[in-house]
Coordinates of N, CA and C in Angstrom, one line a residue:
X1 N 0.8 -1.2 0.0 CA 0.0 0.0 0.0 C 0.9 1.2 0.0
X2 N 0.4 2.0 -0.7 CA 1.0 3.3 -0.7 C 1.3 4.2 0.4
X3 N 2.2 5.5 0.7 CA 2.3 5.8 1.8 C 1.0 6.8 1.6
X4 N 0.5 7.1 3.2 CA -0.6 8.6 2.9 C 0.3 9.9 2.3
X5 N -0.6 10.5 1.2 CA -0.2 11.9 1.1 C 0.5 11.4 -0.5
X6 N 1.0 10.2 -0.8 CA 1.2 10.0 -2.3 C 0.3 10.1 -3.4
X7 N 1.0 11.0 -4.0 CA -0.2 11.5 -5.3 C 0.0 10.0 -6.3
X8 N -1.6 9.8 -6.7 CA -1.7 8.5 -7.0 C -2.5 9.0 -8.5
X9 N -3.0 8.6 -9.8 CA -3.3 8.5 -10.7 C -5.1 7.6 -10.8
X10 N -6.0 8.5 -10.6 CA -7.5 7.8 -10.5 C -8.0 7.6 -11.7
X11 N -8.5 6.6 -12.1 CA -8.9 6.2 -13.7 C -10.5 6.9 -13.2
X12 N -11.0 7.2 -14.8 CA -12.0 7.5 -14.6 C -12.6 7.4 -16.7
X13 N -13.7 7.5 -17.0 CA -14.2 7.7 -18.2 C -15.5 8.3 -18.5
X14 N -15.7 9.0 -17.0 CA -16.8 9.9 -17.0 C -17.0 10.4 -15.6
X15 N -17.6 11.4 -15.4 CA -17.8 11.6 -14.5 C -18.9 12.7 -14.2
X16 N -19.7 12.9 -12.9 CA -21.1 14.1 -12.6 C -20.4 15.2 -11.8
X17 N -21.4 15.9 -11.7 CA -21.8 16.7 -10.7 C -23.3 17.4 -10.7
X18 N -23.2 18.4 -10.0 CA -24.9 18.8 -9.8 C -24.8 20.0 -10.7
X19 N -25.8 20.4 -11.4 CA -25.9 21.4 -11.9 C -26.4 22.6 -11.2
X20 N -25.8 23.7 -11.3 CA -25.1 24.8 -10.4 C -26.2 25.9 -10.0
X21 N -27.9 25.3 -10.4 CA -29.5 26.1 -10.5 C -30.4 24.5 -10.3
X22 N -31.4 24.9 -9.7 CA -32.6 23.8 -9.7 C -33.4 24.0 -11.2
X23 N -33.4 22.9 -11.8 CA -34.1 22.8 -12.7 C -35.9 23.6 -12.4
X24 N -36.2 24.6 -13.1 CA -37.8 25.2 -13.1 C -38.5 24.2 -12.9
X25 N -38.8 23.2 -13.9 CA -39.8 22.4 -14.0 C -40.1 21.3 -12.9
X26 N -38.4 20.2 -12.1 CA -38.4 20.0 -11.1 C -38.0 20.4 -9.2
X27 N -37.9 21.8 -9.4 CA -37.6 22.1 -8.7 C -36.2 21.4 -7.6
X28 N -35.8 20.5 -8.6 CA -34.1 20.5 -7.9 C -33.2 20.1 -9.2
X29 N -31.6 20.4 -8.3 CA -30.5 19.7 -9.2 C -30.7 18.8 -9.6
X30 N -30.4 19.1 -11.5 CA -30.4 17.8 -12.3 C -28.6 17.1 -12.2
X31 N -28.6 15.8 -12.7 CA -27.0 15.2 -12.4 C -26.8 15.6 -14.1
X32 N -25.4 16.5 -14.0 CA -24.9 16.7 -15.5 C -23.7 15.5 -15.4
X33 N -23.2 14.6 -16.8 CA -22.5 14.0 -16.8 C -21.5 14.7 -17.8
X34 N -20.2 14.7 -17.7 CA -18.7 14.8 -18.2 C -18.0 13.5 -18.9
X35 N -17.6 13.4 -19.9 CA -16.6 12.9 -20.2 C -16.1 13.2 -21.6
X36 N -14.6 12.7 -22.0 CA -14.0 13.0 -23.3 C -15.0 13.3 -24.4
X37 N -15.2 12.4 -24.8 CA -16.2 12.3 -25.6 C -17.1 11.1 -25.5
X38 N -17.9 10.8 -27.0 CA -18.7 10.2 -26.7 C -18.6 8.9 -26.8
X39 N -17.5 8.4 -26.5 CA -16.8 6.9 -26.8 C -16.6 6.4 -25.0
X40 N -16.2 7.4 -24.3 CA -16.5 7.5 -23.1 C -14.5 7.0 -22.9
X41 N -13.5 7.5 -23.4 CA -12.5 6.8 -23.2 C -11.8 7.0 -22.3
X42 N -11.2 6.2 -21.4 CA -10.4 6.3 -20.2 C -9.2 7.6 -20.0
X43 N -9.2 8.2 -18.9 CA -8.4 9.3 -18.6 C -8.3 9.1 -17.0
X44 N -7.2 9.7 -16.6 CA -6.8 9.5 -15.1 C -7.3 11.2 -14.4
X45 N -7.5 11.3 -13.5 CA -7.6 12.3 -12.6 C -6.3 12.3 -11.2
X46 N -5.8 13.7 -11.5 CA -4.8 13.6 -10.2 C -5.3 13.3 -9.1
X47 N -4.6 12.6 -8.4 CA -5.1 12.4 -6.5 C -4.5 11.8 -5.6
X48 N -4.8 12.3 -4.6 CA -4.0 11.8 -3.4 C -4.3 10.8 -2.3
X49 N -3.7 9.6 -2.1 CA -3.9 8.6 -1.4 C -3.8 8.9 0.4
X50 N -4.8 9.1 0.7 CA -5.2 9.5 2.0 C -5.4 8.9 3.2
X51 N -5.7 8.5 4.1 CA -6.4 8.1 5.5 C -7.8 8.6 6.3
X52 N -8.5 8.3 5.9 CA -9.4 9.0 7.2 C -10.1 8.3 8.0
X53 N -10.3 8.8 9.5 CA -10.5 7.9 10.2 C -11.8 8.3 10.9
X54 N -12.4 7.3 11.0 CA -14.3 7.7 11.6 C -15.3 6.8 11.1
X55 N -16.1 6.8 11.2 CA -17.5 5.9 11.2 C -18.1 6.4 9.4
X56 N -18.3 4.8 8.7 CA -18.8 4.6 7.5 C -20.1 3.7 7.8
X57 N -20.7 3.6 6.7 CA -22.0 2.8 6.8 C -23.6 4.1 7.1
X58 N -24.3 3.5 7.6 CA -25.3 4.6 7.9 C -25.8 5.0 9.4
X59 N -26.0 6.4 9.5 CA -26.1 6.7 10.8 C -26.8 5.7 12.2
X60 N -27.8 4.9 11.6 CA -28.3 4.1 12.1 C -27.0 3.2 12.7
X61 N -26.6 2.8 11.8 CA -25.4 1.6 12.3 C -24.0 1.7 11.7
X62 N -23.4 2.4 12.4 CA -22.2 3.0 11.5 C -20.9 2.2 11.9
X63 N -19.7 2.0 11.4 CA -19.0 1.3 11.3 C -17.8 1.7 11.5
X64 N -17.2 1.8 12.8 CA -16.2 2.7 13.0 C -14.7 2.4 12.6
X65 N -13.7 3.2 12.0 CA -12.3 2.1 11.7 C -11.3 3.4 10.7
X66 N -10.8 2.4 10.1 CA -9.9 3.7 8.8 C -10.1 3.1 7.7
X67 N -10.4 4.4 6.6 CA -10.5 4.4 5.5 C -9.8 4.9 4.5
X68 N -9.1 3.9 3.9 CA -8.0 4.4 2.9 C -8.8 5.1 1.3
X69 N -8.4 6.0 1.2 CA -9.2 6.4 -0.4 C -7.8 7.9 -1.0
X70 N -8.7 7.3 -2.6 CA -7.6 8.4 -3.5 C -8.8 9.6 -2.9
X71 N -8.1 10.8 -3.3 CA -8.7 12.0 -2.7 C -8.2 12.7 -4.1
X72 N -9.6 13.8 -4.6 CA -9.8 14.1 -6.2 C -9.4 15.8 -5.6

């Protein structure tokens, strides 16, 4: 495993976010999707391989420990 704080290379071939107004008609954010083009072809995103430590799962029953993740 990598050390924390090493910048690591995230594959990706698309990706969302929320669009930045609530749609009129539904009154909330629509999901806009991103990618190269329309072939959807693989490209990496910079990131950093991280630690964090705390409770995953759902608040109901959460799962306390460490969580390793690239960070975008």
């Amino acid at each position: 495993m990598a050390e924390a704080g090493t910048p690591l290379p995230g594959p990706g071939n698309s990706f969302a976010e929320y669009a930045p107004e609530p749609n009129p008609a539904t009154k909330k954010k629509d999901v806009v999707w991103f990618a190269r083009d329309e072939d959807r072809p693989l490209f990496a995103f910079a990131g950093i391989w991280t630690e964090f430590k705390g409770d995953r799962g759902t608040k109901s029953k959460p799962i306390p420990g460490r969580i390793w993740s690239t960070v975008f």
